[in-house]
Every structure is written in C-alpha cells, then in structure tokens.
C-alpha cells in the first residue's frame, strides 16, 4: 500500500496521483505545485491522503513540490485571464493566413515558458508561418495540437440533451468506448438524434449502467415472446428493467376482450435462454445425424457380406486364382518394363559427344 494525494489540472479532468510530503497537510480544493513531464504545473487537490494498492500505481511516484503560496495562486489566475486575449490574437492570425482551422482552447504553462493552442480541422494544416508569428508576438514557445470532435466538446463544454452539463467536460475524465449495442440492451430508441450528444457521436452516458442492463436483460423475456401468467397466456408488450416489471397483452376469445397488465418476473413462467440448455440438444442432434449416416452405409444383414466375398472369389478365379498380381502378369505374358532402354540412353549421349569431338579435331 502506498500513500498518495490525488490532484486534477482541470475541472472534470483526469485524476493523477502524487506522493505527499510528510510534514505538509492538504485540503480538498487547495492548490499545489507539482512536477510533470511538461514541467512545473499548478494543480488542485481532490483527495488529500489515501492508501492505494501498488498494482494500481505506476511506481515510483513523483512527490509534490510544495503547497501553493498566495503568489502561486496569483500567477495561476493571471494565466487564466490571459486566455481570452490570446485566443482573439490567434484567430486574427488564422484569418490573415487563410487557414482552415478552428481554434478551440489555449493553455499557458505555469512558469510562462510555453503556450499550447488546441484546434480542429478537416485535414492537415501547414501552420509553420503562423507559429513563427505567434512566437514573436507572445515571446514564448508555441505548440499547436489538433484534436478530434469528442475532445473539442470536452474542452468547450455545453448543455447536453438531458439538460445537464456534458459528462465528458464535467464528471468523466476519460472518454469511454460506446456502441449501438448498449442502446439496444437498454431498450432505447435507435433514432440517432435521440442517442447522440453535442459532438454528433453516441452519448457517453450509455456506458454508465450498461453492466446492470446486460445482466437484467438475461432474466427478462423478450418483447413479442409468449409467457404464461396467472390469468392465462399472453404476449410481452413492454419491459421495465429498473422496476423489473413486464407488461403483458392477454386476449380472452370467449369474451372477445383484450387486457394489458403488469407482472413481476417471479409471477411469470417463460423459457429463459441458457447456454447449457442450448448446447446439449445441439450435440445430441449431431450424434443422431452421424449415427444415421453410419447406419445407411453399413450392411444391414450378414448375407450381403457373404455375397460380396463370393463375388471377389469369382473374380480372382477368372484372373488366375488367388496369386498376386505380379505372378499373374508373368503367366499371362504381360509386357514388363525394359530396363535396358534406360541404361542405353547415357551411352548414346556419350557416343554423340565423342563424334562431335573427333569432328572438331579433324
């Protein structure tokens, strides 16, 4: 177990672990100065002290440089205030060079040695001249980084269709993989407008409860399947996986009426798909097919075997008895391969070479 202090560099960003100093105490929301691969940066404390297994950490942990002083807080605030003016200047430079790129966000290093600008573009952009002008304007090192459409919404933020702030910019540090299968499992509409976020991709929140819906779906009957209820047979119309209720359509032909009622899973009797039940009959069926094919090819009675043996004996008698094939061919005077022909071939070639050599000498 290792003692760590969890910090974030942005609101809703990824959580990073650092080793706290023994003599210092931190509070939630307090600022600290840490050293990263990018250099010295300002971070905010999320968890003052905690113990984490060594397997979940990348050892060795870097230690916190110091708790943020009032001067460090002022420097961090100035860097945030500089963003608006820097964004305006960069947009003017982009229009001047007629570049097809959209500026999204910018960051200033804590020590003021570097500025990073994030942009999106449909294709690769040649911004070499732009970087030269920006470096002479800001008098620091400039970096331009292209991001995708999901990262663009994460940096900008916004209000999602549910009425709350986007998960990727507020409470989701890492962008998770989302598939259309998750929407099917949860029984959502497959209309792209209803299950897509501001970025035009599938909503990230589909992955929150996917594990619960995947397990619950195995215990519930499918829509359109037939079930047995205490009031008779019916057809499943709707399934509520949160309340574990199933709405069934029951028809009474004698009274010529149709009713809809909700039942729990325990009240219904239906066939639950299981892997063991599906595998056993499948193997039995294969075995039956194999045995049928074997029985079709095998003789049914012993008389057929005797007839086949008699036919073979008659053929052998007509060909000269039960002697081997080589002896039969010898008695009948069958032509045998002449090995002398093969032996004479190299002698002929040798004689031809001798004649050609004598002719050259003459």
mmCIF file with all atom_site columns, C-alpha atoms in Angstrom, residues 201-315:
data_model
loop_
_atom_site.group_PDB
_atom_site.id
_atom_site.type_symbol
_atom_site.label_atom_id
_atom_site.label_alt_id
_atom_site.label_comp_id
_atom_site.label_asym_id
_atom_site.label_entity_id
_atom_site.label_seq_id
_atom_site.pdbx_PDB_ins_code
_atom_site.Cartn_x
_atom_site.Cartn_y
_atom_site.Cartn_z
_atom_site.occupancy
_atom_site.B_iso_or_equiv
_atom_site.pdbx_formal_charge
_atom_site.auth_seq_id
_atom_site.auth_comp_id
_atom_site.auth_asym_id
_atom_site.auth_atom_id
_atom_site.pdbx_PDB_model_num
ATOM 1   C CA . UNK A 1 201 ? -21.474 10.736  -31.610 1.00 0.00 ? 201 UNK A CA 1
ATOM 2   C CA . UNK A 1 202 ? -23.227 8.311   -29.254 1.00 0.00 ? 202 UNK A CA 1
ATOM 3   C CA . UNK A 1 203 ? -23.763 9.730   -25.770 1.00 0.00 ? 203 UNK A CA 1
ATOM 4   C CA . UNK A 1 204 ? -21.060 8.800   -23.262 1.00 0.00 ? 204 UNK A CA 1
ATOM 5   C CA . UNK A 1 205 ? -23.633 8.161   -20.515 1.00 0.00 ? 205 UNK A CA 1
ATOM 6   C CA . UNK A 1 206 ? -24.746 4.945   -22.281 1.00 0.00 ? 206 UNK A CA 1
ATOM 7   C CA . UNK A 1 207 ? -21.797 3.194   -20.657 1.00 0.00 ? 207 UNK A CA 1
ATOM 8   C CA . UNK A 1 208 ? -22.767 4.131   -17.068 1.00 0.00 ? 208 UNK A CA 1
ATOM 9   C CA . UNK A 1 209 ? -25.382 1.420   -16.423 1.00 0.00 ? 209 UNK A CA 1
ATOM 10  C CA . UNK A 1 210 ? -24.612 -0.945  -19.281 1.00 0.00 ? 210 UNK A CA 1
ATOM 11  C CA . UNK A 1 211 ? -23.407 -3.713  -16.921 1.00 0.00 ? 211 UNK A CA 1
ATOM 12  C CA . UNK A 1 212 ? -26.683 -3.637  -14.969 1.00 0.00 ? 212 UNK A CA 1
ATOM 13  C CA . UNK A 1 213 ? -28.839 -3.752  -18.098 1.00 0.00 ? 213 UNK A CA 1
ATOM 14  C CA . UNK A 1 214 ? -26.757 -6.558  -19.604 1.00 0.00 ? 214 UNK A CA 1
ATOM 15  C CA . UNK A 1 215 ? -27.330 -8.764  -16.526 1.00 0.00 ? 215 UNK A CA 1
ATOM 16  C CA . UNK A 1 216 ? -31.002 -7.822  -16.176 1.00 0.00 ? 216 UNK A CA 1
ATOM 17  C CA . UNK A 1 217 ? -31.724 -8.499  -19.841 1.00 0.00 ? 217 UNK A CA 1
ATOM 18  C CA . UNK A 1 218 ? -30.826 -12.170 -19.325 1.00 0.00 ? 218 UNK A CA 1
ATOM 19  C CA . UNK A 1 219 ? -33.539 -12.528 -16.649 1.00 0.00 ? 219 UNK A CA 1
ATOM 20  C CA . UNK A 1 220 ? -36.331 -10.824 -18.606 1.00 0.00 ? 220 UNK A CA 1
ATOM 21  C CA . UNK A 1 221 ? -38.389 -12.219 -21.524 1.00 0.00 ? 221 UNK A CA 1
ATOM 22  C CA . UNK A 1 222 ? -38.046 -10.632 -24.934 1.00 0.00 ? 222 UNK A CA 1
ATOM 23  C CA . UNK A 1 223 ? -40.671 -8.305  -26.344 1.00 0.00 ? 223 UNK A CA 1
ATOM 24  C CA . UNK A 1 224 ? -43.085 -10.262 -28.535 1.00 0.00 ? 224 UNK A CA 1
ATOM 25  C CA . UNK A 1 225 ? -42.466 -13.597 -26.808 1.00 0.00 ? 225 UNK A CA 1
ATOM 26  C CA . UNK A 1 226 ? -45.226 -15.714 -25.299 1.00 0.00 ? 226 UNK A CA 1
ATOM 27  C CA . UNK A 1 227 ? -45.427 -16.115 -21.498 1.00 0.00 ? 227 UNK A CA 1
ATOM 28  C CA . UNK A 1 228 ? -47.686 -17.875 -19.013 1.00 0.00 ? 228 UNK A CA 1
ATOM 29  C CA . UNK A 1 229 ? -49.347 -15.607 -16.436 1.00 0.00 ? 229 UNK A CA 1
ATOM 30  C CA . UNK A 1 230 ? -51.675 -16.410 -13.529 1.00 0.00 ? 230 UNK A CA 1
ATOM 31  C CA . UNK A 1 231 ? -54.523 -15.234 -15.795 1.00 0.00 ? 231 UNK A CA 1
ATOM 32  C CA . UNK A 1 232 ? -53.527 -17.225 -18.864 1.00 0.00 ? 232 UNK A CA 1
ATOM 33  C CA . UNK A 1 233 ? -51.228 -16.954 -21.835 1.00 0.00 ? 233 UNK A CA 1
ATOM 34  C CA . UNK A 1 234 ? -50.100 -13.586 -23.100 1.00 0.00 ? 234 UNK A CA 1
ATOM 35  C CA . UNK A 1 235 ? -47.607 -11.729 -25.240 1.00 0.00 ? 235 UNK A CA 1
ATOM 36  C CA . UNK A 1 236 ? -44.955 -9.413  -23.826 1.00 0.00 ? 236 UNK A CA 1
ATOM 37  C CA . UNK A 1 237 ? -45.530 -5.808  -24.900 1.00 0.00 ? 237 UNK A CA 1
ATOM 38  C CA . UNK A 1 238 ? -43.101 -3.784  -22.760 1.00 0.00 ? 238 UNK A CA 1
ATOM 39  C CA . UNK A 1 239 ? -40.294 -4.432  -20.278 1.00 0.00 ? 239 UNK A CA 1
ATOM 40  C CA . UNK A 1 240 ? -39.238 -2.148  -17.397 1.00 0.00 ? 240 UNK A CA 1
ATOM 41  C CA . UNK A 1 241 ? -35.756 -3.254  -16.337 1.00 0.00 ? 241 UNK A CA 1
ATOM 42  C CA . UNK A 1 242 ? -35.473 -0.776  -13.459 1.00 0.00 ? 242 UNK A CA 1
ATOM 43  C CA . UNK A 1 243 ? -38.683 -1.863  -11.691 1.00 0.00 ? 243 UNK A CA 1
ATOM 44  C CA . UNK A 1 244 ? -38.429 -5.454  -13.013 1.00 0.00 ? 244 UNK A CA 1
ATOM 45  C CA . UNK A 1 245 ? -41.997 -5.270  -14.354 1.00 0.00 ? 245 UNK A CA 1
ATOM 46  C CA . UNK A 1 246 ? -43.324 -6.841  -17.546 1.00 0.00 ? 246 UNK A CA 1
ATOM 47  C CA . UNK A 1 247 ? -46.432 -5.625  -19.360 1.00 0.00 ? 247 UNK A CA 1
ATOM 48  C CA . UNK A 1 248 ? -48.374 -8.486  -20.960 1.00 0.00 ? 248 UNK A CA 1
ATOM 49  C CA . UNK A 1 249 ? -51.184 -8.410  -23.528 1.00 0.00 ? 249 UNK A CA 1
ATOM 50  C CA . UNK A 1 250 ? -53.830 -11.023 -22.657 1.00 0.00 ? 250 UNK A CA 1
ATOM 51  C CA . UNK A 1 251 ? -56.620 -11.945 -25.081 1.00 0.00 ? 251 UNK A CA 1
ATOM 52  C CA . UNK A 1 252 ? -59.859 -13.600 -23.948 1.00 0.00 ? 252 UNK A CA 1
ATOM 53  C CA . UNK A 1 253 ? -61.509 -15.069 -27.039 1.00 0.00 ? 253 UNK A CA 1
ATOM 54  C CA . UNK A 1 254 ? -64.579 -16.235 -25.147 1.00 0.00 ? 254 UNK A CA 1
ATOM 55  C CA . UNK A 1 255 ? -65.391 -12.681 -24.001 1.00 0.00 ? 255 UNK A CA 1
ATOM 56  C CA . UNK A 1 256 ? -63.802 -11.083 -27.081 1.00 0.00 ? 256 UNK A CA 1
ATOM 57  C CA . UNK A 1 257 ? -61.696 -8.724  -24.941 1.00 0.00 ? 257 UNK A CA 1
ATOM 58  C CA . UNK A 1 258 ? -58.064 -7.649  -24.652 1.00 0.00 ? 258 UNK A CA 1
ATOM 59  C CA . UNK A 1 259 ? -56.386 -6.508  -21.423 1.00 0.00 ? 259 UNK A CA 1
ATOM 60  C CA . UNK A 1 260 ? -52.929 -5.191  -20.528 1.00 0.00 ? 260 UNK A CA 1
ATOM 61  C CA . UNK A 1 261 ? -51.475 -5.989  -17.102 1.00 0.00 ? 261 UNK A CA 1
ATOM 62  C CA . UNK A 1 262 ? -48.103 -5.667  -15.374 1.00 0.00 ? 262 UNK A CA 1
ATOM 63  C CA . UNK A 1 263 ? -46.455 -8.661  -13.734 1.00 0.00 ? 263 UNK A CA 1
ATOM 64  C CA . UNK A 1 264 ? -43.193 -9.259  -11.942 1.00 0.00 ? 264 UNK A CA 1
ATOM 65  C CA . UNK A 1 265 ? -40.616 -11.727 -13.186 1.00 0.00 ? 265 UNK A CA 1
ATOM 66  C CA . UNK A 1 266 ? -41.454 -14.224 -10.417 1.00 0.00 ? 266 UNK A CA 1
ATOM 67  C CA . UNK A 1 267 ? -45.150 -14.314 -11.401 1.00 0.00 ? 267 UNK A CA 1
ATOM 68  C CA . UNK A 1 268 ? -44.466 -15.305 -14.997 1.00 0.00 ? 268 UNK A CA 1
ATOM 69  C CA . UNK A 1 269 ? -43.458 -18.625 -16.445 1.00 0.00 ? 269 UNK A CA 1
ATOM 70  C CA . UNK A 1 270 ? -41.325 -18.426 -19.553 1.00 0.00 ? 270 UNK A CA 1
ATOM 71  C CA . UNK A 1 271 ? -38.335 -20.119 -21.074 1.00 0.00 ? 271 UNK A CA 1
ATOM 72  C CA . UNK A 1 272 ? -35.062 -18.488 -20.091 1.00 0.00 ? 272 UNK A CA 1
ATOM 73  C CA . UNK A 1 273 ? -32.236 -18.964 -22.593 1.00 0.00 ? 273 UNK A CA 1
ATOM 74  C CA . UNK A 1 274 ? -29.273 -20.750 -21.061 1.00 0.00 ? 274 UNK A CA 1
ATOM 75  C CA . UNK A 1 275 ? -26.003 -21.805 -22.575 1.00 0.00 ? 275 UNK A CA 1
ATOM 76  C CA . UNK A 1 276 ? -26.134 -25.312 -21.074 1.00 0.00 ? 276 UNK A CA 1
ATOM 77  C CA . UNK A 1 277 ? -29.634 -25.993 -22.406 1.00 0.00 ? 277 UNK A CA 1
ATOM 78  C CA . UNK A 1 278 ? -28.715 -24.809 -25.897 1.00 0.00 ? 278 UNK A CA 1
ATOM 79  C CA . UNK A 1 279 ? -25.516 -26.832 -26.130 1.00 0.00 ? 279 UNK A CA 1
ATOM 80  C CA . UNK A 1 280 ? -26.800 -30.271 -25.002 1.00 0.00 ? 280 UNK A CA 1
ATOM 81  C CA . UNK A 1 281 ? -29.571 -30.798 -27.573 1.00 0.00 ? 281 UNK A CA 1
ATOM 82  C CA . UNK A 1 282 ? -27.300 -29.467 -30.311 1.00 0.00 ? 282 UNK A CA 1
ATOM 83  C CA . UNK A 1 283 ? -24.685 -32.153 -29.609 1.00 0.00 ? 283 UNK A CA 1
ATOM 84  C CA . UNK A 1 284 ? -27.355 -34.854 -29.368 1.00 0.00 ? 284 UNK A CA 1
ATOM 85  C CA . UNK A 1 285 ? -28.712 -33.867 -32.766 1.00 0.00 ? 285 UNK A CA 1
ATOM 86  C CA . UNK A 1 286 ? -25.263 -34.069 -34.295 1.00 0.00 ? 286 UNK A CA 1
ATOM 87  C CA . UNK A 1 287 ? -24.743 -37.513 -32.829 1.00 0.00 ? 287 UNK A CA 1
ATOM 88  C CA . UNK A 1 288 ? -28.073 -38.703 -34.255 1.00 0.00 ? 288 UNK A CA 1
ATOM 89  C CA . UNK A 1 289 ? -27.194 -37.455 -37.745 1.00 0.00 ? 289 UNK A CA 1
ATOM 90  C CA . UNK A 1 290 ? -23.806 -39.168 -37.600 1.00 0.00 ? 290 UNK A CA 1
ATOM 91  C CA . UNK A 1 291 ? -25.282 -42.487 -36.472 1.00 0.00 ? 291 UNK A CA 1
ATOM 92  C CA . UNK A 1 292 ? -27.909 -42.327 -39.237 1.00 0.00 ? 292 UNK A CA 1
ATOM 93  C CA . UNK A 1 293 ? -25.217 -41.813 -41.887 1.00 0.00 ? 293 UNK A CA 1
ATOM 94  C CA . UNK A 1 294 ? -23.154 -44.694 -40.498 1.00 0.00 ? 294 UNK A CA 1
ATOM 95  C CA . UNK A 1 295 ? -26.161 -46.998 -40.462 1.00 0.00 ? 295 UNK A CA 1
ATOM 96  C CA . UNK A 1 296 ? -27.031 -46.062 -44.044 1.00 0.00 ? 296 UNK A CA 1
ATOM 97  C CA . UNK A 1 297 ? -23.551 -47.032 -45.310 1.00 0.00 ? 297 UNK A CA 1
ATOM 98  C CA . UNK A 1 298 ? -23.259 -50.232 -43.214 1.00 0.00 ? 298 UNK A CA 1
ATOM 99  C CA . UNK A 1 299 ? -24.765 -53.557 -44.426 1.00 0.00 ? 299 UNK A CA 1
ATOM 100 C CA . UNK A 1 300 ? -27.985 -54.461 -42.718 1.00 0.00 ? 300 UNK A CA 1
ATOM 101 C CA . UNK A 1 301 ? -27.629 -58.280 -42.853 1.00 0.00 ? 301 UNK A CA 1
ATOM 102 C CA . UNK A 1 302 ? -24.806 -60.807 -42.857 1.00 0.00 ? 302 UNK A CA 1
ATOM 103 C CA . UNK A 1 303 ? -25.959 -62.239 -46.223 1.00 0.00 ? 303 UNK A CA 1
ATOM 104 C CA . UNK A 1 304 ? -24.785 -59.101 -48.042 1.00 0.00 ? 304 UNK A CA 1
ATOM 105 C CA . UNK A 1 305 ? -21.270 -59.599 -46.681 1.00 0.00 ? 305 UNK A CA 1
ATOM 106 C CA . UNK A 1 306 ? -21.241 -63.195 -47.905 1.00 0.00 ? 306 UNK A CA 1
ATOM 107 C CA . UNK A 1 307 ? -22.385 -62.169 -51.388 1.00 0.00 ? 307 UNK A CA 1
ATOM 108 C CA . UNK A 1 308 ? -19.583 -59.615 -51.653 1.00 0.00 ? 308 UNK A CA 1
ATOM 109 C CA . UNK A 1 309 ? -16.992 -62.210 -50.627 1.00 0.00 ? 309 UNK A CA 1
ATOM 110 C CA . UNK A 1 310 ? -18.264 -64.694 -53.233 1.00 0.00 ? 310 UNK A CA 1
ATOM 111 C CA . UNK A 1 311 ? -18.051 -62.058 -55.965 1.00 0.00 ? 311 UNK A CA 1
ATOM 112 C CA . UNK A 1 312 ? -14.424 -61.304 -55.079 1.00 0.00 ? 312 UNK A CA 1
ATOM 113 C CA . UNK A 1 313 ? -13.515 -65.032 -55.170 1.00 0.00 ? 313 UNK A CA 1
ATOM 114 C CA . UNK A 1 314 ? -15.063 -65.457 -58.627 1.00 0.00 ? 314 UNK A CA 1
ATOM 115 C CA . UNK A 1 315 ? -13.075 -62.514 -59.956 1.00 0.00 ? 315 UNK A CA 1
#
